[in-house]
PDB file of C-alpha atoms in Angstrom:
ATOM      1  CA  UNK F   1     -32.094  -2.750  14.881  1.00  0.00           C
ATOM      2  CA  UNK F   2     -29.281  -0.398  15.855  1.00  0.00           C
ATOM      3  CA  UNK F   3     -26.767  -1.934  18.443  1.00  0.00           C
ATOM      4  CA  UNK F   4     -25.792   1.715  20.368  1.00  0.00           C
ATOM      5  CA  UNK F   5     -24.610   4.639  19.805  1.00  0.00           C
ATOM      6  CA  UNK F   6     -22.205   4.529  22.931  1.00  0.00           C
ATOM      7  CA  UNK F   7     -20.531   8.021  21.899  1.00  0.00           C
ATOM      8  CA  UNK F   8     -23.707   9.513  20.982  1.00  0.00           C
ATOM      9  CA  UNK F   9     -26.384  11.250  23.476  1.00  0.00           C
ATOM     10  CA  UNK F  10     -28.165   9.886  26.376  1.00  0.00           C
ATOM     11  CA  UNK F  11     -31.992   9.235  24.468  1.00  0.00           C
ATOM     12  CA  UNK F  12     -30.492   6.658  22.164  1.00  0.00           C
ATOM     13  CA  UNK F  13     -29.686   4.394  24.253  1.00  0.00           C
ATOM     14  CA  UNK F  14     -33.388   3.873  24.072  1.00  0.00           C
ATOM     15  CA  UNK F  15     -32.837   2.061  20.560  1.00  0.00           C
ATOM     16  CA  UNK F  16     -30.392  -0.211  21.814  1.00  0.00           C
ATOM     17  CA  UNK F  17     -32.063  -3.737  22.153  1.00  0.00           C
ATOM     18  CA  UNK F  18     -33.364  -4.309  25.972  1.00  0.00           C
ATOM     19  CA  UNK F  19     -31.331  -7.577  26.576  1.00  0.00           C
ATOM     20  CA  UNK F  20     -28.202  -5.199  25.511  1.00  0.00           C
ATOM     21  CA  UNK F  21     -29.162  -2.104  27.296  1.00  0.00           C
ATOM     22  CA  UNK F  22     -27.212  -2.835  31.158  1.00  0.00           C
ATOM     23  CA  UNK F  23     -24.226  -3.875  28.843  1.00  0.00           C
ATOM     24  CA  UNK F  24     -24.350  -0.528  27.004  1.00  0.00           C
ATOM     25  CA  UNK F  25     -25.102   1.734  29.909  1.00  0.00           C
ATOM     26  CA  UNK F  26     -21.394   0.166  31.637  1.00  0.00           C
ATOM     27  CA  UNK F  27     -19.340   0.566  28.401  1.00  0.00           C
ATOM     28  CA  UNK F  28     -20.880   4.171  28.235  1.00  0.00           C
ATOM     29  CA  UNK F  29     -19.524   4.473  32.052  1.00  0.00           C
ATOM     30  CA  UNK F  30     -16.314   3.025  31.600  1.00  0.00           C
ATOM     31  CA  UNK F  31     -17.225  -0.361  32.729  1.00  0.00           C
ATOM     32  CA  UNK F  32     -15.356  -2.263  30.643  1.00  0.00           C
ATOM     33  CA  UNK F  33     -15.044  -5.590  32.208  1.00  0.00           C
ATOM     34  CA  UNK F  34     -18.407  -5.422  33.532  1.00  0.00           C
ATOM     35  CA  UNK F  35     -19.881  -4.364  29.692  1.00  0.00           C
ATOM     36  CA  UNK F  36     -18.002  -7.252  28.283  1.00  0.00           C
ATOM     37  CA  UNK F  37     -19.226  -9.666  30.743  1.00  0.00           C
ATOM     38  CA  UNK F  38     -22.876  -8.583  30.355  1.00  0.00           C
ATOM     39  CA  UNK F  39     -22.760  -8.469  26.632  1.00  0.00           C
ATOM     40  CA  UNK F  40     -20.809 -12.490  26.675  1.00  0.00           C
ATOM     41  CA  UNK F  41     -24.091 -12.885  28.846  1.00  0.00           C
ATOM     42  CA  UNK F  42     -26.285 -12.439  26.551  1.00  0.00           C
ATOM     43  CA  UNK F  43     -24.776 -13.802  23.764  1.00  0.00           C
ATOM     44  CA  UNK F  44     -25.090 -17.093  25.385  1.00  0.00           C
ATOM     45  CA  UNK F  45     -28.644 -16.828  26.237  1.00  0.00           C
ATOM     46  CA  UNK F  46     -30.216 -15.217  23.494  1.00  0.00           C
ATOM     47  CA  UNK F  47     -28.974 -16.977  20.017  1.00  0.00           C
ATOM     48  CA  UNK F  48     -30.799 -13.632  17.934  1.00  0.00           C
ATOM     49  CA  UNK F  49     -29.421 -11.136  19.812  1.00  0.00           C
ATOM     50  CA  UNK F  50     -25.631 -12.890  19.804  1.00  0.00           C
ATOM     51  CA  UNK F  51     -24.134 -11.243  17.215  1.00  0.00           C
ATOM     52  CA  UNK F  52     -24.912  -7.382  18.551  1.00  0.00           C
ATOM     53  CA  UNK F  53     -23.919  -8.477  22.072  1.00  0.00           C
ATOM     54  CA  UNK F  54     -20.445  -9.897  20.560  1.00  0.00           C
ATOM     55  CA  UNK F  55     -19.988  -6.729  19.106  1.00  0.00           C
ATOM     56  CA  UNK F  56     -20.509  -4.625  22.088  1.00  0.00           C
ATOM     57  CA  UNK F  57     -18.165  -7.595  23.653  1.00  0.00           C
ATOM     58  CA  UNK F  58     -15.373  -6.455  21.118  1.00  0.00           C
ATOM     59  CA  UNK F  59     -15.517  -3.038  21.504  1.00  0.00           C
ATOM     60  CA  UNK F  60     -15.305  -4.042  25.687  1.00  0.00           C
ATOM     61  CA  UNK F  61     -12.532  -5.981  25.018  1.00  0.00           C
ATOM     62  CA  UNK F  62      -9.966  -3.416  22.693  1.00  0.00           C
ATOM     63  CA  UNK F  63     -10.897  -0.527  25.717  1.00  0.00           C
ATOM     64  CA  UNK F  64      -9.379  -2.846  28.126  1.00  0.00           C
ATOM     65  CA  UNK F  65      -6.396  -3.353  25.752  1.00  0.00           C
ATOM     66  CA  UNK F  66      -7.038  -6.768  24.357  1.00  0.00           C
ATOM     67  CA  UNK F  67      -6.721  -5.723  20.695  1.00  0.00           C
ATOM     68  CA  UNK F  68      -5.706  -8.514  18.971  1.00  0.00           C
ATOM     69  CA  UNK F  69      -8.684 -10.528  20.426  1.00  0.00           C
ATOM     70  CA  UNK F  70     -10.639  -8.263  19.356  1.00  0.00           C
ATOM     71  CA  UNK F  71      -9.789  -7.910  15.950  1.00  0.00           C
ATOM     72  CA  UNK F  72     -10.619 -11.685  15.787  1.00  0.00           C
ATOM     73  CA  UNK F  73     -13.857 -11.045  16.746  1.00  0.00           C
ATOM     74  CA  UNK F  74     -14.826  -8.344  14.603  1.00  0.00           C
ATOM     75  CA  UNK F  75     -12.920 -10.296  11.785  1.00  0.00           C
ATOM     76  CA  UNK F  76     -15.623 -13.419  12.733  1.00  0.00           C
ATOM     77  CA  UNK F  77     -18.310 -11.131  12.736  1.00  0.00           C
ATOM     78  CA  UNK F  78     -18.202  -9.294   9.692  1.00  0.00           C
ATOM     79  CA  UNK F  79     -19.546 -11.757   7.677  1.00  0.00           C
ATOM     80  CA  UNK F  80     -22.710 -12.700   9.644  1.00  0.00           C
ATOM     81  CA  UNK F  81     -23.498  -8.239   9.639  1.00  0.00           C
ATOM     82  CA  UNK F  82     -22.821  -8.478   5.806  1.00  0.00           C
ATOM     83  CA  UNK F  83     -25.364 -11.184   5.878  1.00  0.00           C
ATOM     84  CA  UNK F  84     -28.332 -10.060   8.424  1.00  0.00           C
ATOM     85  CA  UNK F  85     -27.594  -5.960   7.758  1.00  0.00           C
ATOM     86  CA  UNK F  86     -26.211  -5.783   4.371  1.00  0.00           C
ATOM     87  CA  UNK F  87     -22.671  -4.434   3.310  1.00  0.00           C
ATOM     88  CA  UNK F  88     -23.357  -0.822   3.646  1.00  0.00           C
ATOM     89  CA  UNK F  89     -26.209  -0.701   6.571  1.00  0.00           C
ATOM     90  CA  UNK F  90     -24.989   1.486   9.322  1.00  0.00           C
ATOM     91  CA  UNK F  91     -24.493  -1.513  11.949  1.00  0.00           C
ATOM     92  CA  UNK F  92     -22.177  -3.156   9.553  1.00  0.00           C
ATOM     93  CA  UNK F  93     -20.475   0.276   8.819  1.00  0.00           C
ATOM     94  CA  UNK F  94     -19.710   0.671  12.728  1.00  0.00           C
ATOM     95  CA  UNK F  95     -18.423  -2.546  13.015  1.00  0.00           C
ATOM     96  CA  UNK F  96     -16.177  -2.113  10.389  1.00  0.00           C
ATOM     97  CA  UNK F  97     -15.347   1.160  11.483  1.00  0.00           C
ATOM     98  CA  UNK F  98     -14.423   0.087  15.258  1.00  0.00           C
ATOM     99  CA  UNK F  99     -12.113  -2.695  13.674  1.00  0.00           C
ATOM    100  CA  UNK F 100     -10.226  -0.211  11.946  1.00  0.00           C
ATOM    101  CA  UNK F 101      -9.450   1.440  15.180  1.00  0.00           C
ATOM    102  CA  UNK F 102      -8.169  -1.552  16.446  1.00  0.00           C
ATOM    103  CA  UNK F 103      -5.706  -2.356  13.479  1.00  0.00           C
ATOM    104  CA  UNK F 104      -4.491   1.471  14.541  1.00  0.00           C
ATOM    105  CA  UNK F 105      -3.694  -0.444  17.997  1.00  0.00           C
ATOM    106  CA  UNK F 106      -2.178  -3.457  16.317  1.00  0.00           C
ATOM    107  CA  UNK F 107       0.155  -0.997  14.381  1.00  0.00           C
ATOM    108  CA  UNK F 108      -1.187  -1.790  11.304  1.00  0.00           C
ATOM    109  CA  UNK F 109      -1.871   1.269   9.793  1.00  0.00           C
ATOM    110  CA  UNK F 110      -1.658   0.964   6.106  1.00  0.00           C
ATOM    111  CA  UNK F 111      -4.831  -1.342   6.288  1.00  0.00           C
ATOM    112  CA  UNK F 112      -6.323   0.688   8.666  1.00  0.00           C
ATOM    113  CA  UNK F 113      -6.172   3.823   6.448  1.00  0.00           C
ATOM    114  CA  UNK F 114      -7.782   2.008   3.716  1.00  0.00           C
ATOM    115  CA  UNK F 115     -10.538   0.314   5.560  1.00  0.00           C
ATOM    116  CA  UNK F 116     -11.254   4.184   7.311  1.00  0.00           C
ATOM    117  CA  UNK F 117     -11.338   5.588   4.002  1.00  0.00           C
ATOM    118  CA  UNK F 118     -13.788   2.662   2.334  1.00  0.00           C
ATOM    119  CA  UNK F 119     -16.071   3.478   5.169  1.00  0.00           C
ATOM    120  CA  UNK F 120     -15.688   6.889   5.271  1.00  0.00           C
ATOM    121  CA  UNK F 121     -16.978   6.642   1.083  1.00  0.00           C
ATOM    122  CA  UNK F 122     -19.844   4.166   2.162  1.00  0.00           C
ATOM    123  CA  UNK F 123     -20.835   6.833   4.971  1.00  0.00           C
ATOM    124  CA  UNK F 124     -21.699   9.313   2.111  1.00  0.00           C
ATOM    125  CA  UNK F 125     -23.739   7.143   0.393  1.00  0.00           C
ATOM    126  CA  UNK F 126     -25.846   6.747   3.865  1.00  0.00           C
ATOM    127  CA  UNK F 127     -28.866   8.556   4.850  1.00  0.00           C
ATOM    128  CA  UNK F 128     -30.016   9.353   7.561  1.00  0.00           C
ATOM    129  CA  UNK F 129     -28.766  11.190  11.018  1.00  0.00           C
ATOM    130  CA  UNK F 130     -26.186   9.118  11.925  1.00  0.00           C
ATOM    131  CA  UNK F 131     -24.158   9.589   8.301  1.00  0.00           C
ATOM    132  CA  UNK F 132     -22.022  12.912   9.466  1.00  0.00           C
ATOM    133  CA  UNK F 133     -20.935  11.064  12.669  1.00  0.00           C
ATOM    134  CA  UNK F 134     -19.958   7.707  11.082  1.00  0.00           C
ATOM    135  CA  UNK F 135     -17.905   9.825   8.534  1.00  0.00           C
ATOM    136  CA  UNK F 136     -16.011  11.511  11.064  1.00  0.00           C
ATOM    137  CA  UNK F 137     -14.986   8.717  12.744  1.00  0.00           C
ATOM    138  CA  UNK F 138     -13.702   6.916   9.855  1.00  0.00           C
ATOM    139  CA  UNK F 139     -11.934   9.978   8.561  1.00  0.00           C
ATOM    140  CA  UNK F 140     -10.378  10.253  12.050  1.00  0.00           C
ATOM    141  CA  UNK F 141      -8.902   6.762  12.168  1.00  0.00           C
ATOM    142  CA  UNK F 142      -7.485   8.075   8.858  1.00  0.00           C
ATOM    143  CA  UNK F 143      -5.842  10.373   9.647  1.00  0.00           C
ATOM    144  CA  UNK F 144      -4.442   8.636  12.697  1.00  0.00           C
ATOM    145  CA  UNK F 145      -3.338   6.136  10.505  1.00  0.00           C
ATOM    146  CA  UNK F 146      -1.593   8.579   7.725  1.00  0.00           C
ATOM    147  CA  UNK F 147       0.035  10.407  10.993  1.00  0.00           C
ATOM    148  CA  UNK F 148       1.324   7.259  12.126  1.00  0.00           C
ATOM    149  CA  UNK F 149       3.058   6.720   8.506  1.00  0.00           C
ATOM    150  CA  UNK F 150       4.610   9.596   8.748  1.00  0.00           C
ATOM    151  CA  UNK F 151       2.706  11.724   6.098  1.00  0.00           C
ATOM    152  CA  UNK F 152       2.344  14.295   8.598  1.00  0.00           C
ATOM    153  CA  UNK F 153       0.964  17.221   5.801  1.00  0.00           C
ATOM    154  CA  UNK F 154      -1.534  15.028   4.251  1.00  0.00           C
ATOM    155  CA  UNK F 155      -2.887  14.196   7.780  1.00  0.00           C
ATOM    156  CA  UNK F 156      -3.128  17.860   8.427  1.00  0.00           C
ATOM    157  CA  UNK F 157      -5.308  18.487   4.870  1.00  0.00           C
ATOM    158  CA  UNK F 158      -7.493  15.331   5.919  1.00  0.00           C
ATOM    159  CA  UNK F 159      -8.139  17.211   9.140  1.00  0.00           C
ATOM    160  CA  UNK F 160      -8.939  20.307   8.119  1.00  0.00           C
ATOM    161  CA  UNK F 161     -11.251  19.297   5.476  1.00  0.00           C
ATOM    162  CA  UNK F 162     -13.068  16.697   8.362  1.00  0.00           C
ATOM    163  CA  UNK F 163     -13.120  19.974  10.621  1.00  0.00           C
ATOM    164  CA  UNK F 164     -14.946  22.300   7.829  1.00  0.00           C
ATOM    165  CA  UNK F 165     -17.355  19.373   6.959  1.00  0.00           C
ATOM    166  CA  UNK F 166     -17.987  17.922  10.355  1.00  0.00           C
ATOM    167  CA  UNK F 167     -19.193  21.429  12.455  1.00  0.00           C
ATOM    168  CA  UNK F 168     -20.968  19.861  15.682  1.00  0.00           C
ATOM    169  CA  UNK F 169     -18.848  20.248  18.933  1.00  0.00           C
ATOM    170  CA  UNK F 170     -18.622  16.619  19.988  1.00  0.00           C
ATOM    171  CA  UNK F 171     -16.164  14.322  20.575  1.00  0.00           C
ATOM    172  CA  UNK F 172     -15.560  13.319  16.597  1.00  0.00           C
ATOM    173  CA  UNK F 173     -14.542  17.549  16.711  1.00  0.00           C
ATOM    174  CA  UNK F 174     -12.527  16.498  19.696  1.00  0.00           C
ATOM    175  CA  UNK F 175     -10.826  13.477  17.855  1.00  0.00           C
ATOM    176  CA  UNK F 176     -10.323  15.128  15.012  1.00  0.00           C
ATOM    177  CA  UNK F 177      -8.818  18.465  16.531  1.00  0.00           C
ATOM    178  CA  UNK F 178      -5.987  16.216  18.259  1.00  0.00           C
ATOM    179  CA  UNK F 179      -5.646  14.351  14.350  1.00  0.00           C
ATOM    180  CA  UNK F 180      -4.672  17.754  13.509  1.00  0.00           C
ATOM    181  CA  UNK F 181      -2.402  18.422  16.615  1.00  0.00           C
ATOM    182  CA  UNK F 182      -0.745  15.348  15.952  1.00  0.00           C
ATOM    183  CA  UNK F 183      -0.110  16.369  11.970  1.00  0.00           C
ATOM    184  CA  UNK F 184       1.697  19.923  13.325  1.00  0.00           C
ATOM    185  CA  UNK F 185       3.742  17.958  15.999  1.00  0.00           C
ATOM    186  CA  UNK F 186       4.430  15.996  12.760  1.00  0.00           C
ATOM    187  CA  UNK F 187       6.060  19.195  11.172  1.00  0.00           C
ATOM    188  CA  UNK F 188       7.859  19.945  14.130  1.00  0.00           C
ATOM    189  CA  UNK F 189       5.259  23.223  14.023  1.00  0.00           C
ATOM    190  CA  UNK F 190       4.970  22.696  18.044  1.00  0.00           C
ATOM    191  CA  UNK F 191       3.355  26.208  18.340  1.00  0.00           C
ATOM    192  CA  UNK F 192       0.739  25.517  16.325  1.00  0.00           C
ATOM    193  CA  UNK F 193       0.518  21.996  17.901  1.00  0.00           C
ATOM    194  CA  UNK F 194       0.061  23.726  21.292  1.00  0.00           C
ATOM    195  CA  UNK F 195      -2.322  26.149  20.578  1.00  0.00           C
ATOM    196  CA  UNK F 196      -4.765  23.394  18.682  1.00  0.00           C
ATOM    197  CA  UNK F 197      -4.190  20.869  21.929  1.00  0.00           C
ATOM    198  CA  UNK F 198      -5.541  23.782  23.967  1.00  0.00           C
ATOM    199  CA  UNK F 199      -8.527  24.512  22.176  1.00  0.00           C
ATOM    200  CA  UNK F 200      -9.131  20.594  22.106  1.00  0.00           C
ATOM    201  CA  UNK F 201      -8.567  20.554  25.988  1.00  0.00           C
ATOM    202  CA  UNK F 202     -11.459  23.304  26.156  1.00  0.00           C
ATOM    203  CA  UNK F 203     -13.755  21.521  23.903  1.00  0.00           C
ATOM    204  CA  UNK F 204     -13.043  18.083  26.042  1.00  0.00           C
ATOM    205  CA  UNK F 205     -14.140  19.985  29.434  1.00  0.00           C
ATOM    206  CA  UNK F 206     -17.297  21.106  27.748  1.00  0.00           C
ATOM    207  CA  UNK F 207     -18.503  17.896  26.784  1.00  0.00           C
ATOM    208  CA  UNK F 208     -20.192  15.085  28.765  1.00  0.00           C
ATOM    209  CA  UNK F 209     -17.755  12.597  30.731  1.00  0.00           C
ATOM    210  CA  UNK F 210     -19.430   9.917  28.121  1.00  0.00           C
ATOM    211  CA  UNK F 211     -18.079  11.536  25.053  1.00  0.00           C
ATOM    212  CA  UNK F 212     -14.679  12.556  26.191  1.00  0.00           C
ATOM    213  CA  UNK F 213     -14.210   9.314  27.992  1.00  0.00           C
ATOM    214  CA  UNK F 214     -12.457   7.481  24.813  1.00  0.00           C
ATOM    215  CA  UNK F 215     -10.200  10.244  24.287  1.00  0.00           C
ATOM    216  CA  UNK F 216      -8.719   9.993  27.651  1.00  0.00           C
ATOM    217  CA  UNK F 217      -5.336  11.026  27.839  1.00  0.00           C
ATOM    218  CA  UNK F 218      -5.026  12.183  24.609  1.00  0.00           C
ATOM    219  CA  UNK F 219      -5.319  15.733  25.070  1.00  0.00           C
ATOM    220  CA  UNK F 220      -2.032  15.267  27.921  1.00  0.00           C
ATOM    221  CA  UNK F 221      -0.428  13.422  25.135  1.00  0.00           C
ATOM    222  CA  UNK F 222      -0.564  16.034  21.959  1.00  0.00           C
ATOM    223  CA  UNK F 223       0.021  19.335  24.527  1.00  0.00           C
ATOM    224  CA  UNK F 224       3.185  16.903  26.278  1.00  0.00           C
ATOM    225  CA  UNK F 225       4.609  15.777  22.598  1.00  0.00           C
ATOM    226  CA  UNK F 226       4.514  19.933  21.801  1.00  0.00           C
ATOM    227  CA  UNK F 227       5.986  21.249  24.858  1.00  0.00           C
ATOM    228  CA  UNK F 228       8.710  18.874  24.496  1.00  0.00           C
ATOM    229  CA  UNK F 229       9.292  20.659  20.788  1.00  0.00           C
ATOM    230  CA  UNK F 230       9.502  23.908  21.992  1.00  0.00           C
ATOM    231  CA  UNK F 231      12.074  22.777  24.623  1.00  0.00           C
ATOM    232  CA  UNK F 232       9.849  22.779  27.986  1.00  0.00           C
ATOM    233  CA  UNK F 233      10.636  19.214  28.923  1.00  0.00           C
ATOM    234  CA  UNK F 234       9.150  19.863  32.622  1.00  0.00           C
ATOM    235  CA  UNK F 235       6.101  21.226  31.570  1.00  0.00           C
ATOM    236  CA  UNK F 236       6.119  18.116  28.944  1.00  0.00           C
ATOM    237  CA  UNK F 237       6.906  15.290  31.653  1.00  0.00           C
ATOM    238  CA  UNK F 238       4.196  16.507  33.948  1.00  0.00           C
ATOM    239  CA  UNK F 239       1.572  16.569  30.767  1.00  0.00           C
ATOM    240  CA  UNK F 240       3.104  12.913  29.813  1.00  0.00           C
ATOM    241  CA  UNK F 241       2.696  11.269  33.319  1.00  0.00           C
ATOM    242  CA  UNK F 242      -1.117  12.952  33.636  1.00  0.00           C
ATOM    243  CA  UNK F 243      -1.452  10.799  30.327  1.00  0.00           C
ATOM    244  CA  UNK F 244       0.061   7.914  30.996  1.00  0.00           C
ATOM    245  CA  UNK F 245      -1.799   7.263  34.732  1.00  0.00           C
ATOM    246  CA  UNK F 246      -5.270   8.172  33.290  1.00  0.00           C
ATOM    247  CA  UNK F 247      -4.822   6.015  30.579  1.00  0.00           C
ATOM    248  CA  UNK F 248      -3.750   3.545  32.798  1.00  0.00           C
ATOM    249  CA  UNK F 249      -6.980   3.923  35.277  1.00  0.00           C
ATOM    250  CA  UNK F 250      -9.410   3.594  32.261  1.00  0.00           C
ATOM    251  CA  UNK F 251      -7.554   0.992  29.604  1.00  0.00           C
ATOM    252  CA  UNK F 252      -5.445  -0.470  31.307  1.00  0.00           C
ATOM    253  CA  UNK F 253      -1.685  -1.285  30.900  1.00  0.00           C
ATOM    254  CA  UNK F 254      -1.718  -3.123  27.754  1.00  0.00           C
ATOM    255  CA  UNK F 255      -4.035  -0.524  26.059  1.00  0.00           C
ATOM    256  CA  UNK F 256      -2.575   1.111  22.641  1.00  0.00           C
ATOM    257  CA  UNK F 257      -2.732   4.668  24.090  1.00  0.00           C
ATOM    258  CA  UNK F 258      -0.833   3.883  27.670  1.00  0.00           C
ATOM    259  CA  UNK F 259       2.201   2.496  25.521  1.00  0.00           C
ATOM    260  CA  UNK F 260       2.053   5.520  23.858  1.00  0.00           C
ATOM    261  CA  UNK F 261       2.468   7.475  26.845  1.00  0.00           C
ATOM    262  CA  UNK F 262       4.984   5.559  27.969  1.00  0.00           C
ATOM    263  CA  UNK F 263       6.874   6.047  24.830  1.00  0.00           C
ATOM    264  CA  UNK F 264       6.097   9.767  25.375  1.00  0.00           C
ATOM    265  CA  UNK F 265       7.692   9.496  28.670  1.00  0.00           C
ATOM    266  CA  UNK F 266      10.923   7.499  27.595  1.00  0.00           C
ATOM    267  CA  UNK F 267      11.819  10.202  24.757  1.00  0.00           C
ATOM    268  CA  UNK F 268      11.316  13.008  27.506  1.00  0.00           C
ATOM    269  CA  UNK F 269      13.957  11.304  29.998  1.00  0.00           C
ATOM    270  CA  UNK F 270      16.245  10.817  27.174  1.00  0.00           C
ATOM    271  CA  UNK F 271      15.747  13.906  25.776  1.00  0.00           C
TER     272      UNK F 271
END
């Protein structure tokens, strides 16, 4: 009964429900128009498989930038996983887990933080192999949320203790290294910043296109926001605009990330 695993490895895609698998195997490849359409698809042709394919049509739709519509569909969904999964079955803890990253693109990070940290608690309770990974990514919208408040030294604690629990080098390591890149940009403690963006940026060209692909541009962003701290605005513009047109080529304008490259950019020409 499991939907995907679209940032996990290549042989579970083989538990993904047929009808969903050609919309899976895009979003996996960056195909987000393509994914979404596939996934609407089947929604509309297959009443028992509608609420999965919606889903996967959600997730399609906040990686092209459309966050607000997706949050509506994840908000008309949840009820209808409650009811067919139950309130703390992994499917319903991923859905709830990728509509807390899209509050984080709505700028609504207060909620978004609490949501991450009521799945993050439900996670624990979970058995099974999928429990370390679905704690690490609700611990790293978390901390992206706590960052964004402004409580850059708690985000750095939440971080590190994610890091020590969470040990695999995958992309929730990658994630949650650039959480705690963000937290010493934070503390204007842009060495420190630099050095952790690096060792993300070596981790990222380890892994698989598929699991870097959602943190595109983000490495470009936390080494460009701690170059321009120590003073190396070139160095920083050249990171910031490598940022901005990748996230551009794979969200999207309107996507949360490009705006904050473009931010990025705007501080460094008035800097």
């Amino acid at each position: 009964m499991r939907l995907f695993r679209s940032r996990g490895r290549d042989h579970d895609v083989r538990m993904v429900r047929p009808a969903l698998v050609p919309a899976v195997l895009r979003l996996r490849a960056g195909q987000y128009a393509e994914a979404e359409a596939a996934a609407r698809a089947v929604a509309a042709d297959r009443p028992a498989d509608a609420p999965l394919a919606l889903a996967v049509a959600a997730l399609s739709a906040g990686a092209q930038g459309r966050h607000a519509e997706a949050l509506a569909e994840y908000d008309a969904l949840l009820p209808v996983f409650g009811r067919d999964f139950g309130a703390e079955h992994p499917q319903t803890l991923l859905l709830r887990s990728n509509r807390a990253q899209t509050l984080i693109a709505l700028g609504r990070y207060a909620e978004c933080e609490a949501e991450c940290a009521a799945v993050a608690r439900a996670a624990d309770r979970v058995r099974g192999p999928e429990r370390p990974r679905m704690t690490a990514a609700a611990r790293n919208g978390q901390i992206y949320a706590v960052n964004a408040q402004g409580r850059h030294p708690e985000a750095e604690r939440l971080a590190r203790e994610a890091l020590d629990a969470h040990r695999t080098a995958d992309r929730f390591t990658l994630a949650l290294r650039l959480g705690l890149a963000r937290s010493l940009n934070g503390q204007a403690r842009h060495k420190e910043a630099l050095a952790e963006a690096e060792s993300a940026g070596k981790l990222s060209r380890r892994l698989p296109e598929e699991q870097r692909r959602a943190e595109t541009g983000a490495v470009e962003l936390a080494m460009a926001g701690a170059l321009l701290g120590l003073g190396r605005g070139t160095e920083a513009r050249s990171r910031a605009v490598v940022a901005h047109d990748a996230c551009v080529a794979a969200f999207g304008p309107g996507h949360y990330r490009t705006a904050e490259a473009r931010a990025l950019l705007d501080r460094i020409g008035g800097a």
